[in-house]
Short mmCIF file of C-alpha atoms in Angstrom, two decimals:
data_model
loop_
_atom_site.label_atom_id
_atom_site.label_comp_id
_atom_site.label_asym_id
_atom_site.label_seq_id
_atom_site.Cartn_x
_atom_site.Cartn_y
_atom_site.Cartn_z
CA ALA A 81 18.97 0.25 0.23
CA GLN A 82 16.46 -2.44 -0.50
CA SER A 83 13.58 -1.10 -2.49
CA VAL A 84 10.80 -1.50 -5.01
CA SER A 85 11.17 0.30 -8.32
CA GLN A 86 8.49 1.15 -10.84
CA HIS A 87 10.02 2.23 -14.09
CA ASN A 88 7.36 4.55 -15.44
CA HIS A 89 5.82 7.33 -13.41
CA HIS A 90 3.32 8.35 -16.08
CA VAL A 91 1.89 6.30 -18.91
CA ILE A 92 -0.61 7.54 -21.49
CA LEU A 93 -2.41 5.06 -23.72
CA SER A 94 -5.32 4.96 -26.09
CA GLU A 95 -8.18 2.59 -25.46
CA ALA A 96 -7.51 -0.95 -26.69
CA ALA A 97 -3.75 -0.50 -26.44
CA SER A 98 -1.77 -3.06 -24.52
CA LEU A 99 -0.31 -2.22 -21.14
CA GLU A 100 2.83 -3.33 -19.39
CA LEU A 101 4.01 -1.69 -16.19
CA GLY A 102 7.40 -2.62 -14.87
CA CYS A 103 8.24 -3.47 -11.28
CA ASN A 104 11.58 -4.58 -9.88
CA TYR A 105 12.59 -5.26 -6.32
CA SER A 106 15.94 -5.65 -4.66
CA TYR A 107 15.22 -8.09 -1.85
CA GLY A 108 16.90 -11.46 -1.84
CA GLY A 109 15.12 -14.53 -0.56
CA THR A 110 11.44 -15.37 -0.69
CA VAL A 111 9.15 -12.42 -1.22
CA ASN A 112 5.44 -11.94 -1.72
CA LEU A 113 4.40 -9.61 -4.53
CA PHE A 114 1.35 -7.47 -5.10
CA TRP A 115 -0.17 -4.97 -7.46
CA TYR A 116 -2.63 -2.43 -6.11
CA VAL A 117 -4.74 0.07 -7.99
CA GLN A 118 -5.99 3.42 -6.75
CA TYR A 119 -8.77 5.05 -8.75
CA PRO A 120 -9.10 8.83 -8.45
CA GLY A 121 -10.37 9.77 -5.02
CA GLN A 122 -10.48 6.20 -3.78
CA HIS A 123 -8.35 4.02 -1.57
CA LEU A 124 -6.12 1.15 -2.63
CA GLN A 125 -7.60 -2.01 -4.06
CA LEU A 126 -5.77 -5.26 -4.59
CA LEU A 127 -5.43 -6.24 -8.25
CA LEU A 128 -3.46 -9.44 -7.82
CA LYS A 129 -0.87 -11.12 -5.69
CA TYR A 130 1.84 -13.75 -5.94
CA PHE A 131 2.90 -15.99 -3.08
CA SER A 132 4.10 -19.18 -4.76
CA GLY A 133 3.34 -21.56 -7.62
CA ASP A 134 2.57 -20.49 -11.17
CA PRO A 135 4.57 -17.31 -11.82
CA LEU A 136 1.86 -16.00 -14.14
CA VAL A 137 -0.84 -14.57 -11.91
CA LYS A 138 -4.30 -13.60 -13.04
CA GLY A 139 -6.03 -10.75 -11.26
CA ILE A 140 -9.25 -8.83 -11.45
CA LYS A 141 -10.43 -6.74 -14.39
CA GLY A 142 -8.32 -8.64 -16.92
CA PHE A 143 -4.96 -7.82 -15.36
CA GLU A 144 -2.15 -10.31 -15.03
CA ALA A 145 1.42 -10.23 -13.80
CA GLU A 146 4.44 -12.40 -14.30
CA PHE A 147 6.99 -13.11 -11.61
CA ILE A 148 10.47 -13.62 -13.04
CA LYS A 149 12.67 -14.55 -10.12
CA SER A 150 15.95 -14.28 -12.02
CA LYS A 151 15.12 -10.69 -12.95
CA PHE A 152 13.59 -9.73 -9.60
CA SER A 153 10.62 -8.49 -11.58
CA PHE A 154 6.84 -8.60 -11.32
CA ASN A 155 5.47 -6.75 -14.33
CA LEU A 156 1.78 -5.97 -14.69
CA ARG A 157 0.05 -6.50 -18.03
CA LYS A 158 -3.30 -6.04 -19.65
CA PRO A 159 -3.89 -6.88 -23.34
CA SER A 160 -6.42 -4.12 -24.00
CA VAL A 161 -6.96 -1.18 -21.68
CA GLN A 162 -10.18 0.73 -21.19
CA TRP A 163 -10.83 4.33 -20.21
CA SER A 164 -11.97 3.02 -16.81
CA ASP A 165 -8.44 1.72 -16.17
CA THR A 166 -7.27 5.29 -15.65
CA ALA A 167 -5.77 5.13 -12.17
CA GLU A 168 -2.53 4.93 -10.27
CA TYR A 169 -0.92 1.52 -9.99
CA PHE A 170 1.37 0.44 -7.19
CA CYS A 171 3.66 -2.52 -7.02
CA ALA A 172 4.32 -3.77 -3.50
CA VAL A 173 6.61 -6.35 -1.96
CA SER A 174 6.54 -8.17 1.34
CA PRO A 175 10.22 -8.70 2.13
CA PRO A 176 11.62 -12.03 3.30
CA VAL A 177 10.89 -13.09 6.84
CA PHE A 178 14.36 -12.06 8.00
CA SER A 179 13.69 -8.49 6.82
CA GLY A 180 10.35 -8.12 8.53
CA GLY A 181 8.40 -10.41 6.28
CA TYR A 182 4.77 -10.01 5.67
CA ASN A 183 4.51 -7.51 8.48
CA LYS A 184 5.97 -4.97 6.11
CA LEU A 185 4.59 -4.08 2.73
CA ILE A 186 6.98 -1.91 0.76
CA PHE A 187 5.50 0.05 -2.11
CA GLY A 188 6.92 1.38 -5.31
CA ALA A 189 6.43 5.04 -6.18
CA GLY A 190 3.44 4.29 -8.37
CA THR A 191 2.60 4.68 -12.05
CA ARG A 192 -0.15 7.03 -13.16
CA LEU A 193 -2.00 5.58 -16.13
CA ALA A 194 -4.18 7.77 -18.28
CA VAL A 195 -6.29 6.06 -20.94
CA HIS A 196 -7.77 8.23 -23.64
CA PRO A 197 -10.93 7.21 -25.53
CA ASN B 80 -18.83 -5.50 8.81
CA ALA B 81 -17.19 -2.06 8.55
CA GLY B 82 -13.66 -3.27 7.68
CA VAL B 83 -10.98 -0.67 8.41
CA THR B 84 -12.32 2.68 9.58
CA GLN B 85 -10.21 5.82 9.74
CA THR B 86 -11.12 9.14 11.29
CA PRO B 87 -10.98 11.98 10.58
CA LYS B 88 -11.13 11.93 6.80
CA PHE B 89 -9.86 15.50 6.49
CA GLN B 90 -7.90 17.61 8.95
CA VAL B 91 -6.03 20.89 8.85
CA LEU B 92 -3.47 21.51 11.56
CA LYS B 93 -1.22 24.38 12.46
CA THR B 94 2.50 23.72 12.81
CA GLY B 95 3.24 22.49 16.31
CA GLN B 96 -0.24 21.22 17.04
CA SER B 97 -0.79 17.64 18.05
CA MET B 98 -3.44 15.25 16.86
CA THR B 99 -4.34 11.59 16.64
CA LEU B 100 -5.52 9.75 13.57
CA GLN B 101 -7.81 6.95 14.62
CA CYS B 102 -7.90 3.52 13.00
CA ALA B 103 -10.22 0.70 13.96
CA GLN B 104 -10.90 -2.67 12.40
CA ASP B 105 -13.65 -5.12 13.23
CA MET B 106 -12.15 -8.19 11.58
CA ASN B 107 -10.10 -9.35 14.58
CA HIS B 108 -6.92 -8.84 12.59
CA GLU B 109 -3.64 -9.17 14.43
CA TYR B 110 -1.58 -7.09 12.04
CA MET B 111 -2.16 -3.36 11.60
CA SER B 112 -0.05 -0.68 10.00
CA TRP B 113 0.05 2.97 9.02
CA TYR B 114 1.26 4.32 5.68
CA ARG B 115 1.62 7.79 4.28
CA GLN B 116 1.13 8.49 0.59
CA ASP B 117 2.96 11.34 -1.09
CA PRO B 118 3.06 12.22 -4.79
CA GLY B 119 5.82 10.38 -6.62
CA MET B 120 6.80 8.37 -3.55
CA GLY B 121 4.10 5.75 -3.31
CA LEU B 122 3.08 4.53 0.11
CA ARG B 123 5.68 4.45 2.84
CA LEU B 124 5.30 2.44 6.01
CA ILE B 125 5.31 4.55 9.17
CA HIS B 126 4.66 2.06 11.99
CA TYR B 127 3.17 -1.38 12.25
CA SER B 128 1.91 -3.76 14.90
CA VAL B 129 1.76 -7.54 15.00
CA GLY B 130 -0.64 -7.66 17.93
CA ALA B 131 -1.89 -5.88 21.00
CA GLY B 132 0.98 -4.42 22.96
CA ILE B 133 3.52 -4.83 20.14
CA THR B 134 4.58 -2.10 17.74
CA ASP B 135 7.57 -1.53 15.49
CA GLN B 136 8.95 1.16 13.21
CA GLY B 137 8.58 1.17 9.47
CA GLU B 138 10.41 3.20 6.83
CA VAL B 139 9.50 6.71 8.00
CA PRO B 140 8.68 6.62 11.75
CA ASN B 141 10.09 9.98 12.81
CA GLY B 142 7.50 12.43 14.11
CA TYR B 143 4.90 9.75 14.73
CA ASN B 144 3.95 7.61 17.71
CA VAL B 145 1.68 4.60 17.86
CA SER B 146 0.26 2.30 20.48
CA ARG B 147 -1.80 -0.88 20.33
CA SER B 148 -3.69 -1.36 23.54
CA THR B 149 -6.43 -3.41 21.88
CA THR B 150 -6.63 -5.66 18.84
CA GLU B 151 -9.19 -3.37 17.23
CA ASP B 152 -7.51 0.04 17.50
CA PHE B 153 -4.21 1.40 16.22
CA PRO B 154 -4.05 5.20 16.61
CA LEU B 155 -1.32 7.29 15.00
CA ARG B 156 -0.20 10.34 16.95
CA LEU B 157 1.52 13.43 15.68
CA LEU B 158 2.98 15.13 18.73
CA SER B 159 4.11 18.35 17.03
CA ALA B 160 2.87 18.60 13.47
CA ALA B 161 5.20 19.88 10.76
CA PRO B 162 4.39 20.91 7.16
CA SER B 163 6.40 17.89 5.98
CA GLN B 164 3.70 15.71 7.51
CA THR B 165 1.12 17.00 5.05
CA SER B 166 0.07 13.78 3.37
CA VAL B 167 -2.61 11.20 2.94
CA TYR B 168 -2.50 8.55 5.64
CA PHE B 169 -3.74 5.00 5.21
CA CYS B 170 -4.32 2.44 7.89
CA ALA B 171 -4.22 -1.24 6.94
CA SER B 172 -4.86 -4.57 8.61
CA ARG B 173 -4.64 -8.27 7.89
CA SER B 174 -5.10 -11.56 9.64
CA ARG B 175 -2.17 -13.50 11.03
CA GLN B 176 -3.62 -16.86 10.12
CA GLY B 177 -1.37 -18.13 7.39
CA VAL B 178 0.42 -16.01 4.86
CA SER B 179 -0.70 -17.34 1.55
CA GLY B 180 -3.95 -15.89 0.36
CA ASN B 181 -4.22 -13.25 3.04
CA THR B 182 -5.48 -9.90 1.92
CA ILE B 183 -4.43 -6.59 3.36
CA TYR B 184 -7.39 -4.30 3.94
CA PHE B 185 -6.88 -0.57 3.64
CA GLY B 186 -8.91 2.20 5.18
CA GLU B 187 -10.24 5.01 3.00
CA GLY B 188 -7.48 7.43 3.96
CA SER B 189 -7.09 10.55 6.05
CA TRP B 190 -6.09 13.76 4.29
CA LEU B 191 -3.91 15.84 6.61
CA THR B 192 -2.69 19.35 5.85
CA VAL B 193 -0.24 21.11 8.16
CA VAL B 194 0.01 24.86 7.63
#
């Protein structure tokens, strides 16, 4: 089945450590890619998105992600995490038009990040 | 501008009861959708709509009904609640105008417990 996979369910880091969260998808064709963050007790917020162009996407709060088409990946990175980055992170994919396109947003299972001071 | 508004925020149901989760948006968005969020499973698409009068099934539609009689409202109905429907439900909307750059707006969530 076509899907979105996030490799790590739980990540624990110390402040100032670098972060990389993996995301792979299995859809062929043109997809749109997103990373969302959910802080404790809050709803989803968009971190960044990729539609076309430069595969290195800059988002809010110092996050960035790189789209590697040949690897079907869209990994999220941050050079130096802060305690306030503690949250759950979701990768999401809009499948190609022939699979429902942007009308569907398929999420990965999420990665819980805990940052210790 | 309220964005996407969901009600109720919290609800406890008994097995077999019915209820409707309300979702309204004031941004004149054509596209609306419902997701459920469960631990370790991320958000899964239940139903979505591309405009008034048009709905379609997502990944996990069983046990849920939707309708879209107006652009603004997209209610989610549970006809006979089951404990497996205990979850957090999110409504989302976006504009149809163009794809690139469009943002999906999420409601604040509805916590549903079925006992």
